[in-house]
Amino acid sequence: MQAILQLVETRKQQFAALPIFQYIQDQQITPKQRLCWLPCLAPLSLGFGDLWRDILYRQDDQGDPLQILINRHTKEDANHWKWYIGDIQKLGFLEDLRFSQTLDFLWNANTPQTRQVCLKIAGLTYKAEPAIVLAAIEALEATANVVFTLTAQVIQELPIDERAGLRYFSSVHLLEDSSHSIFDTDQQLVEDLVLSDAQRQQAIDVVEEIFQSFEAAFQEIMDYVEQSPAPHRGVLLAV
């Protein structure tokens, strides 16, 4: 499994080099404008609630220590989507749109990659054995760490009254994820896991497909940022 963890770390560094993350760190742009793309994450953020609760979690763990570990982790993450809704409301993004306009924003022809991430992950992990699910979770945690590390930094640049109460994109979420990482308390169990050749190849394929899905989604999000005429206003229609 150590080879899989190393692959995840390598792909994480490549993911962090995407243009959207350079944009987020550009302090010549106002903090609110650098966060203009947050509504684009709705299919991901809300979809992950379903993934953690209905796909990755298994009611019958049959005493398997790996599945017990997975169940504990997925339970802790299953309700973070509520924080996303709270943050979007607090920041005022898309607040003036009618429901039909919001649907068009989320399901327009320019954003299929973002909508498909959770579908692809579900396909890769549904009924997969625990070792493969662990590899998938580690890839997911790596992408999340990149995103939330940078958004937390930008949130800190907002005026106190604008950032007060934010959780999903602030350091609150970042610290929460770090505090219950499956690799904190069970690191040795995971690192010592011996995979067969078939399992190793499947884990590699799953990790690669997850990162490719996220890369396509965040390139799509960067396209949205570049095409939006006034992203700092926080009230945007689909491009």
PDB file of C-alpha atoms in Angstrom:
ATOM      1  CA  MET A   1       0.000   0.000   0.000  1.00  0.00           C
ATOM      2  CA  GLN A   2       2.941   2.349   0.514  1.00  0.00           C
ATOM      3  CA  ALA A   3       3.425   2.531  -3.251  1.00  0.00           C
ATOM      4  CA  ILE A   4      -0.201   3.656  -3.602  1.00  0.00           C
ATOM      5  CA  LEU A   5       0.258   6.321  -0.937  1.00  0.00           C
ATOM      6  CA  GLN A   6       3.322   7.597  -2.756  1.00  0.00           C
ATOM      7  CA  LEU A   7       1.374   7.734  -6.012  1.00  0.00           C
ATOM      8  CA  VAL A   8      -1.321   9.759  -4.261  1.00  0.00           C
ATOM      9  CA  GLU A   9       1.265  12.232  -2.969  1.00  0.00           C
ATOM     10  CA  THR A  10       2.779  12.635  -6.437  1.00  0.00           C
ATOM     11  CA  ARG A  11      -0.618  13.196  -8.041  1.00  0.00           C
ATOM     12  CA  LYS A  12      -1.558  15.611  -5.249  1.00  0.00           C
ATOM     13  CA  GLN A  13       1.407  17.832  -6.116  1.00  0.00           C
ATOM     14  CA  GLN A  14       0.429  17.753  -9.788  1.00  0.00           C
ATOM     15  CA  PHE A  15      -3.170  18.595  -8.911  1.00  0.00           C
ATOM     16  CA  ALA A  16      -2.025  21.557  -6.784  1.00  0.00           C
ATOM     17  CA  ALA A  17      -0.256  23.046  -9.819  1.00  0.00           C
ATOM     18  CA  LEU A  18      -3.494  23.572 -11.786  1.00  0.00           C
ATOM     19  CA  PRO A  19      -4.218  27.155 -12.951  1.00  0.00           C
ATOM     20  CA  ILE A  20      -7.252  27.525 -10.656  1.00  0.00           C
ATOM     21  CA  PHE A  21      -5.031  27.170  -7.605  1.00  0.00           C
ATOM     22  CA  GLN A  22      -2.604  29.756  -8.910  1.00  0.00           C
ATOM     23  CA  TYR A  23      -5.589  32.062  -9.378  1.00  0.00           C
ATOM     24  CA  ILE A  24      -6.733  31.505  -5.786  1.00  0.00           C
ATOM     25  CA  GLN A  25      -3.310  32.562  -4.514  1.00  0.00           C
ATOM     26  CA  ASP A  26      -3.070  35.734  -6.627  1.00  0.00           C
ATOM     27  CA  GLN A  27      -3.253  38.492  -4.030  1.00  0.00           C
ATOM     28  CA  GLN A  28      -3.584  41.150  -6.702  1.00  0.00           C
ATOM     29  CA  ILE A  29      -7.180  39.924  -7.027  1.00  0.00           C
ATOM     30  CA  THR A  30      -9.684  40.687  -4.272  1.00  0.00           C
ATOM     31  CA  PRO A  31     -10.424  37.795  -1.862  1.00  0.00           C
ATOM     32  CA  LYS A  32     -14.120  37.669  -2.798  1.00  0.00           C
ATOM     33  CA  GLN A  33     -13.272  37.497  -6.489  1.00  0.00           C
ATOM     34  CA  ARG A  34     -10.809  34.669  -5.866  1.00  0.00           C
ATOM     35  CA  LEU A  35     -13.690  32.732  -4.299  1.00  0.00           C
ATOM     36  CA  CYS A  36     -16.176  33.419  -7.102  1.00  0.00           C
ATOM     37  CA  TRP A  37     -16.089  29.804  -8.292  1.00  0.00           C
ATOM     38  CA  LEU A  38     -17.346  28.297  -5.020  1.00  0.00           C
ATOM     39  CA  PRO A  39     -20.935  27.837  -6.301  1.00  0.00           C
ATOM     40  CA  CYS A  40     -19.516  25.588  -9.035  1.00  0.00           C
ATOM     41  CA  LEU A  41     -18.649  23.044  -6.347  1.00  0.00           C
ATOM     42  CA  ALA A  42     -22.280  22.351  -5.448  1.00  0.00           C
ATOM     43  CA  PRO A  43     -22.490  19.019  -7.352  1.00  0.00           C
ATOM     44  CA  LEU A  44     -19.273  17.903  -5.665  1.00  0.00           C
ATOM     45  CA  SER A  45     -19.925  19.132  -2.151  1.00  0.00           C
ATOM     46  CA  LEU A  46     -23.489  17.868  -1.952  1.00  0.00           C
ATOM     47  CA  GLY A  47     -22.731  14.733  -3.934  1.00  0.00           C
ATOM     48  CA  PHE A  48     -20.066  13.739  -1.470  1.00  0.00           C
ATOM     49  CA  GLY A  49     -22.682  13.559   1.251  1.00  0.00           C
ATOM     50  CA  ASP A  50     -24.356  10.794  -0.747  1.00  0.00           C
ATOM     51  CA  LEU A  51     -21.039   9.083  -1.499  1.00  0.00           C
ATOM     52  CA  TRP A  52     -19.938   8.940   2.118  1.00  0.00           C
ATOM     53  CA  ARG A  53     -23.356   7.827   3.361  1.00  0.00           C
ATOM     54  CA  ASP A  54     -24.592   5.484   0.650  1.00  0.00           C
ATOM     55  CA  ILE A  55     -21.628   4.206  -1.377  1.00  0.00           C
ATOM     56  CA  LEU A  56     -18.460   4.082   0.730  1.00  0.00           C
ATOM     57  CA  TYR A  57     -20.175   3.237   4.010  1.00  0.00           C
ATOM     58  CA  ARG A  58     -21.135  -0.428   4.460  1.00  0.00           C
ATOM     59  CA  GLN A  59     -23.647  -1.309   7.154  1.00  0.00           C
ATOM     60  CA  ASP A  60     -22.287  -4.835   7.514  1.00  0.00           C
ATOM     61  CA  ASP A  61     -18.549  -4.541   8.152  1.00  0.00           C
ATOM     62  CA  GLN A  62     -18.293  -8.247   9.099  1.00  0.00           C
ATOM     63  CA  GLY A  63     -15.551  -7.369  11.582  1.00  0.00           C
ATOM     64  CA  ASP A  64     -13.162  -6.320   8.802  1.00  0.00           C
ATOM     65  CA  PRO A  65     -10.780  -3.771  10.377  1.00  0.00           C
ATOM     66  CA  LEU A  66     -10.412  -1.945   7.059  1.00  0.00           C
ATOM     67  CA  GLN A  67     -14.166  -1.588   6.605  1.00  0.00           C
ATOM     68  CA  ILE A  68     -14.557  -0.507  10.234  1.00  0.00           C
ATOM     69  CA  LEU A  69     -11.953   2.178   9.553  1.00  0.00           C
ATOM     70  CA  ILE A  70     -13.773   3.260   6.373  1.00  0.00           C
ATOM     71  CA  ASN A  71     -17.135   3.365   8.149  1.00  0.00           C
ATOM     72  CA  ARG A  72     -15.784   5.563  10.916  1.00  0.00           C
ATOM     73  CA  HIS A  73     -14.275   7.981   8.440  1.00  0.00           C
ATOM     74  CA  THR A  74     -17.315   8.204   6.174  1.00  0.00           C
ATOM     75  CA  LYS A  75     -19.664   8.803   9.107  1.00  0.00           C
ATOM     76  CA  GLU A  76     -17.595  11.791  10.182  1.00  0.00           C
ATOM     77  CA  ASP A  77     -17.670  13.376   6.711  1.00  0.00           C
ATOM     78  CA  ALA A  78     -21.237  12.566   5.693  1.00  0.00           C
ATOM     79  CA  ASN A  79     -22.810  15.843   6.873  1.00  0.00           C
ATOM     80  CA  HIS A  80     -20.212  18.392   5.777  1.00  0.00           C
ATOM     81  CA  TRP A  81     -22.414  19.307   2.814  1.00  0.00           C
ATOM     82  CA  LYS A  82     -24.538  21.319   5.260  1.00  0.00           C
ATOM     83  CA  TRP A  83     -21.506  23.525   5.941  1.00  0.00           C
ATOM     84  CA  TYR A  84     -21.216  24.161   2.207  1.00  0.00           C
ATOM     85  CA  ILE A  85     -24.774  25.472   1.989  1.00  0.00           C
ATOM     86  CA  GLY A  86     -24.202  27.675   5.032  1.00  0.00           C
ATOM     87  CA  ASP A  87     -21.037  29.184   3.565  1.00  0.00           C
ATOM     88  CA  ILE A  88     -22.620  29.901   0.176  1.00  0.00           C
ATOM     89  CA  GLN A  89     -25.519  31.636   1.924  1.00  0.00           C
ATOM     90  CA  LYS A  90     -23.202  33.643   4.183  1.00  0.00           C
ATOM     91  CA  LEU A  91     -21.002  34.749   1.278  1.00  0.00           C
ATOM     92  CA  GLY A  92     -24.033  35.777  -0.779  1.00  0.00           C
ATOM     93  CA  PHE A  93     -23.217  33.868  -3.944  1.00  0.00           C
ATOM     94  CA  LEU A  94     -26.096  33.462  -6.426  1.00  0.00           C
ATOM     95  CA  GLU A  95     -28.562  34.802  -3.872  1.00  0.00           C
ATOM     96  CA  ASP A  96     -30.507  36.806  -6.456  1.00  0.00           C
ATOM     97  CA  LEU A  97     -31.080  33.934  -8.880  1.00  0.00           C
ATOM     98  CA  ARG A  98     -34.458  32.307  -9.417  1.00  0.00           C
ATOM     99  CA  PHE A  99     -34.607  28.548  -8.876  1.00  0.00           C
ATOM    100  CA  SER A 100     -34.730  27.916 -12.630  1.00  0.00           C
ATOM    101  CA  GLN A 101     -31.601  30.057 -13.105  1.00  0.00           C
ATOM    102  CA  THR A 102     -29.811  28.141 -10.375  1.00  0.00           C
ATOM    103  CA  LEU A 103     -30.664  24.856 -12.082  1.00  0.00           C
ATOM    104  CA  ASP A 104     -29.301  26.226 -15.349  1.00  0.00           C
ATOM    105  CA  PHE A 105     -26.142  27.336 -13.550  1.00  0.00           C
ATOM    106  CA  LEU A 106     -25.572  23.845 -12.178  1.00  0.00           C
ATOM    107  CA  TRP A 107     -26.670  21.782 -15.187  1.00  0.00           C
ATOM    108  CA  ASN A 108     -25.612  23.849 -18.180  1.00  0.00           C
ATOM    109  CA  ALA A 109     -23.661  22.363 -21.081  1.00  0.00           C
ATOM    110  CA  ASN A 110     -20.356  23.884 -19.952  1.00  0.00           C
ATOM    111  CA  THR A 111     -20.010  22.030 -16.635  1.00  0.00           C
ATOM    112  CA  PRO A 112     -20.397  18.273 -17.252  1.00  0.00           C
ATOM    113  CA  GLN A 113     -17.027  17.339 -15.763  1.00  0.00           C
ATOM    114  CA  THR A 114     -17.849  18.838 -12.373  1.00  0.00           C
ATOM    115  CA  ARG A 115     -21.195  17.066 -12.251  1.00  0.00           C
ATOM    116  CA  GLN A 116     -19.658  13.723 -13.197  1.00  0.00           C
ATOM    117  CA  VAL A 117     -16.968  13.503 -10.511  1.00  0.00           C
ATOM    118  CA  CYS A 118     -19.189  11.898  -7.886  1.00  0.00           C
ATOM    119  CA  LEU A 119     -20.779   9.598 -10.461  1.00  0.00           C
ATOM    120  CA  LYS A 120     -17.356   8.356 -11.526  1.00  0.00           C
ATOM    121  CA  ILE A 121     -16.227   7.816  -7.947  1.00  0.00           C
ATOM    122  CA  ALA A 122     -19.394   5.872  -7.208  1.00  0.00           C
ATOM    123  CA  GLY A 123     -18.718   3.659 -10.211  1.00  0.00           C
ATOM    124  CA  LEU A 124     -15.142   3.051  -9.114  1.00  0.00           C
ATOM    125  CA  THR A 125     -15.974   2.211  -5.490  1.00  0.00           C
ATOM    126  CA  TYR A 126     -19.462   0.678  -5.459  1.00  0.00           C
ATOM    127  CA  LYS A 127     -19.046  -2.795  -3.933  1.00  0.00           C
ATOM    128  CA  ALA A 128     -15.256  -2.570  -4.296  1.00  0.00           C
ATOM    129  CA  GLU A 129     -13.251  -4.376  -1.655  1.00  0.00           C
ATOM    130  CA  PRO A 130     -12.087  -2.267   1.330  1.00  0.00           C
ATOM    131  CA  ALA A 131      -8.453  -2.011   0.198  1.00  0.00           C
ATOM    132  CA  ILE A 132      -9.563  -0.341  -3.043  1.00  0.00           C
ATOM    133  CA  VAL A 133     -11.973   1.954  -1.213  1.00  0.00           C
ATOM    134  CA  LEU A 134      -9.115   3.017   1.079  1.00  0.00           C
ATOM    135  CA  ALA A 135      -7.023   3.961  -1.932  1.00  0.00           C
ATOM    136  CA  ALA A 136      -9.947   5.992  -3.269  1.00  0.00           C
ATOM    137  CA  ILE A 137     -10.471   7.761   0.062  1.00  0.00           C
ATOM    138  CA  GLU A 138      -6.816   8.705   0.274  1.00  0.00           C
ATOM    139  CA  ALA A 139      -7.015  10.251  -3.204  1.00  0.00           C
ATOM    140  CA  LEU A 140     -10.166  12.137  -2.220  1.00  0.00           C
ATOM    141  CA  GLU A 141      -8.587  13.428   0.970  1.00  0.00           C
ATOM    142  CA  ALA A 142      -5.559  14.615  -0.994  1.00  0.00           C
ATOM    143  CA  THR A 143      -7.657  16.685  -3.404  1.00  0.00           C
ATOM    144  CA  ALA A 144      -9.702  18.089  -0.530  1.00  0.00           C
ATOM    145  CA  ASN A 145      -6.564  19.098   1.340  1.00  0.00           C
ATOM    146  CA  VAL A 146      -5.317  21.096  -1.651  1.00  0.00           C
ATOM    147  CA  VAL A 147      -8.632  22.918  -2.082  1.00  0.00           C
ATOM    148  CA  PHE A 148      -9.407  23.660   1.566  1.00  0.00           C
ATOM    149  CA  THR A 149      -5.863  24.685   2.464  1.00  0.00           C
ATOM    150  CA  LEU A 150      -6.055  27.444  -0.139  1.00  0.00           C
ATOM    151  CA  THR A 151      -9.652  28.516   0.468  1.00  0.00           C
ATOM    152  CA  ALA A 152      -8.950  28.766   4.201  1.00  0.00           C
ATOM    153  CA  GLN A 153      -6.125  31.183   3.449  1.00  0.00           C
ATOM    154  CA  VAL A 154      -8.383  33.371   1.320  1.00  0.00           C
ATOM    155  CA  ILE A 155     -11.182  33.297   3.911  1.00  0.00           C
ATOM    156  CA  GLN A 156      -8.737  34.756   6.429  1.00  0.00           C
ATOM    157  CA  GLU A 157      -8.290  37.764   4.137  1.00  0.00           C
ATOM    158  CA  LEU A 158     -12.001  38.624   4.248  1.00  0.00           C
ATOM    159  CA  PRO A 159     -13.288  41.217   6.735  1.00  0.00           C
ATOM    160  CA  ILE A 160     -14.107  39.706  10.122  1.00  0.00           C
ATOM    161  CA  ASP A 161     -17.862  40.125   9.692  1.00  0.00           C
ATOM    162  CA  GLU A 162     -17.791  38.337   6.309  1.00  0.00           C
ATOM    163  CA  ARG A 163     -15.764  35.366   7.471  1.00  0.00           C
ATOM    164  CA  ALA A 164     -17.455  34.890  10.847  1.00  0.00           C
ATOM    165  CA  GLY A 165     -19.364  31.614  10.954  1.00  0.00           C
ATOM    166  CA  LEU A 166     -17.848  30.166   7.785  1.00  0.00           C
ATOM    167  CA  ARG A 167     -17.004  26.488   8.140  1.00  0.00           C
ATOM    168  CA  TYR A 168     -16.777  24.585   4.862  1.00  0.00           C
ATOM    169  CA  PHE A 169     -14.164  26.748   3.161  1.00  0.00           C
ATOM    170  CA  SER A 170     -12.452  27.994   6.309  1.00  0.00           C
ATOM    171  CA  SER A 171      -9.852  26.443   8.572  1.00  0.00           C
ATOM    172  CA  VAL A 172     -12.710  24.775  10.498  1.00  0.00           C
ATOM    173  CA  HIS A 173     -13.180  22.173   7.754  1.00  0.00           C
ATOM    174  CA  LEU A 174      -9.457  21.795   7.219  1.00  0.00           C
ATOM    175  CA  LEU A 175      -8.847  21.133  10.925  1.00  0.00           C
ATOM    176  CA  GLU A 176     -11.813  18.783  11.133  1.00  0.00           C
ATOM    177  CA  ASP A 177     -10.489  16.678   8.259  1.00  0.00           C
ATOM    178  CA  SER A 178      -7.001  16.635   9.759  1.00  0.00           C
ATOM    179  CA  SER A 179      -8.270  15.622  13.191  1.00  0.00           C
ATOM    180  CA  HIS A 180     -10.022  12.487  11.978  1.00  0.00           C
ATOM    181  CA  SER A 181      -7.831  11.473   9.071  1.00  0.00           C
ATOM    182  CA  ILE A 182      -7.888   7.717   8.754  1.00  0.00           C
ATOM    183  CA  PHE A 183      -4.137   7.777   8.519  1.00  0.00           C
ATOM    184  CA  ASP A 184      -3.596   9.411  11.906  1.00  0.00           C
ATOM    185  CA  THR A 185      -4.802   6.610  14.165  1.00  0.00           C
ATOM    186  CA  ASP A 186      -4.574   3.736  11.679  1.00  0.00           C
ATOM    187  CA  GLN A 187      -1.525   4.719   9.662  1.00  0.00           C
ATOM    188  CA  GLN A 188       0.398   1.574  10.444  1.00  0.00           C
ATOM    189  CA  LEU A 189      -2.534  -0.641   9.518  1.00  0.00           C
ATOM    190  CA  VAL A 190      -2.813   1.029   6.139  1.00  0.00           C
ATOM    191  CA  GLU A 191       0.911   1.207   5.383  1.00  0.00           C
ATOM    192  CA  ASP A 192       1.404  -2.445   6.277  1.00  0.00           C
ATOM    193  CA  LEU A 193      -1.437  -3.542   4.022  1.00  0.00           C
ATOM    194  CA  VAL A 194      -0.112  -5.972   1.415  1.00  0.00           C
ATOM    195  CA  LEU A 195      -1.891  -5.889  -1.918  1.00  0.00           C
ATOM    196  CA  SER A 196      -1.923  -8.593  -4.521  1.00  0.00           C
ATOM    197  CA  ASP A 197      -0.745  -7.666  -8.007  1.00  0.00           C
ATOM    198  CA  ALA A 198      -4.367  -7.408  -9.152  1.00  0.00           C
ATOM    199  CA  GLN A 199      -5.329  -5.235  -6.174  1.00  0.00           C
ATOM    200  CA  ARG A 200      -2.316  -2.996  -6.679  1.00  0.00           C
ATOM    201  CA  GLN A 201      -3.182  -2.394 -10.323  1.00  0.00           C
ATOM    202  CA  GLN A 202      -6.820  -1.740  -9.481  1.00  0.00           C
ATOM    203  CA  ALA A 203      -5.809   0.717  -6.749  1.00  0.00           C
ATOM    204  CA  ILE A 204      -3.488   2.524  -9.175  1.00  0.00           C
ATOM    205  CA  ASP A 205      -6.264   2.737 -11.760  1.00  0.00           C
ATOM    206  CA  VAL A 206      -8.739   4.069  -9.195  1.00  0.00           C
ATOM    207  CA  VAL A 207      -6.334   6.719  -7.893  1.00  0.00           C
ATOM    208  CA  GLU A 208      -5.455   7.843 -11.412  1.00  0.00           C
ATOM    209  CA  GLU A 209      -9.092   8.044 -12.505  1.00  0.00           C
ATOM    210  CA  ILE A 210     -10.049  10.048  -9.423  1.00  0.00           C
ATOM    211  CA  PHE A 211      -7.297  12.597  -9.959  1.00  0.00           C
ATOM    212  CA  GLN A 212      -8.083  12.820 -13.668  1.00  0.00           C
ATOM    213  CA  SER A 213     -11.733  13.493 -12.828  1.00  0.00           C
ATOM    214  CA  PHE A 214     -10.824  16.247 -10.397  1.00  0.00           C
ATOM    215  CA  GLU A 215      -8.330  17.784 -12.806  1.00  0.00           C
ATOM    216  CA  ALA A 216     -10.962  17.935 -15.540  1.00  0.00           C
ATOM    217  CA  ALA A 217     -13.492  19.454 -13.135  1.00  0.00           C
ATOM    218  CA  PHE A 218     -11.147  22.133 -11.846  1.00  0.00           C
ATOM    219  CA  GLN A 219     -10.019  23.015 -15.350  1.00  0.00           C
ATOM    220  CA  GLU A 220     -13.691  23.439 -16.190  1.00  0.00           C
ATOM    221  CA  ILE A 221     -14.064  25.660 -13.123  1.00  0.00           C
ATOM    222  CA  MET A 222     -11.080  27.740 -14.246  1.00  0.00           C
ATOM    223  CA  ASP A 223     -12.761  28.165 -17.636  1.00  0.00           C
ATOM    224  CA  TYR A 224     -15.818  29.469 -15.793  1.00  0.00           C
ATOM    225  CA  VAL A 225     -13.677  31.985 -13.880  1.00  0.00           C
ATOM    226  CA  GLU A 226     -12.043  33.242 -17.057  1.00  0.00           C
ATOM    227  CA  GLN A 227     -15.353  33.612 -18.896  1.00  0.00           C
ATOM    228  CA  SER A 228     -17.285  35.285 -16.079  1.00  0.00           C
ATOM    229  CA  PRO A 229     -17.578  39.024 -16.777  1.00  0.00           C
ATOM    230  CA  ALA A 230     -17.671  40.168 -13.155  1.00  0.00           C
ATOM    231  CA  PRO A 231     -16.833  37.290 -10.793  1.00  0.00           C
ATOM    232  CA  HIS A 232     -16.281  39.575  -7.818  1.00  0.00           C
ATOM    233  CA  ARG A 233     -19.971  40.461  -7.678  1.00  0.00           C
ATOM    234  CA  GLY A 234     -20.958  37.067  -6.333  1.00  0.00           C
ATOM    235  CA  VAL A 235     -24.136  36.903  -8.421  1.00  0.00           C
ATOM    236  CA  LEU A 236     -23.304  35.021 -11.604  1.00  0.00           C
ATOM    237  CA  LEU A 237     -25.242  33.249 -14.299  1.00  0.00           C
ATOM    238  CA  ALA A 238     -23.994  30.177 -16.109  1.00  0.00           C
ATOM    239  CA  VAL A 239     -21.602  30.990 -18.924  1.00  0.00           C
TER     240      VAL A 239
END
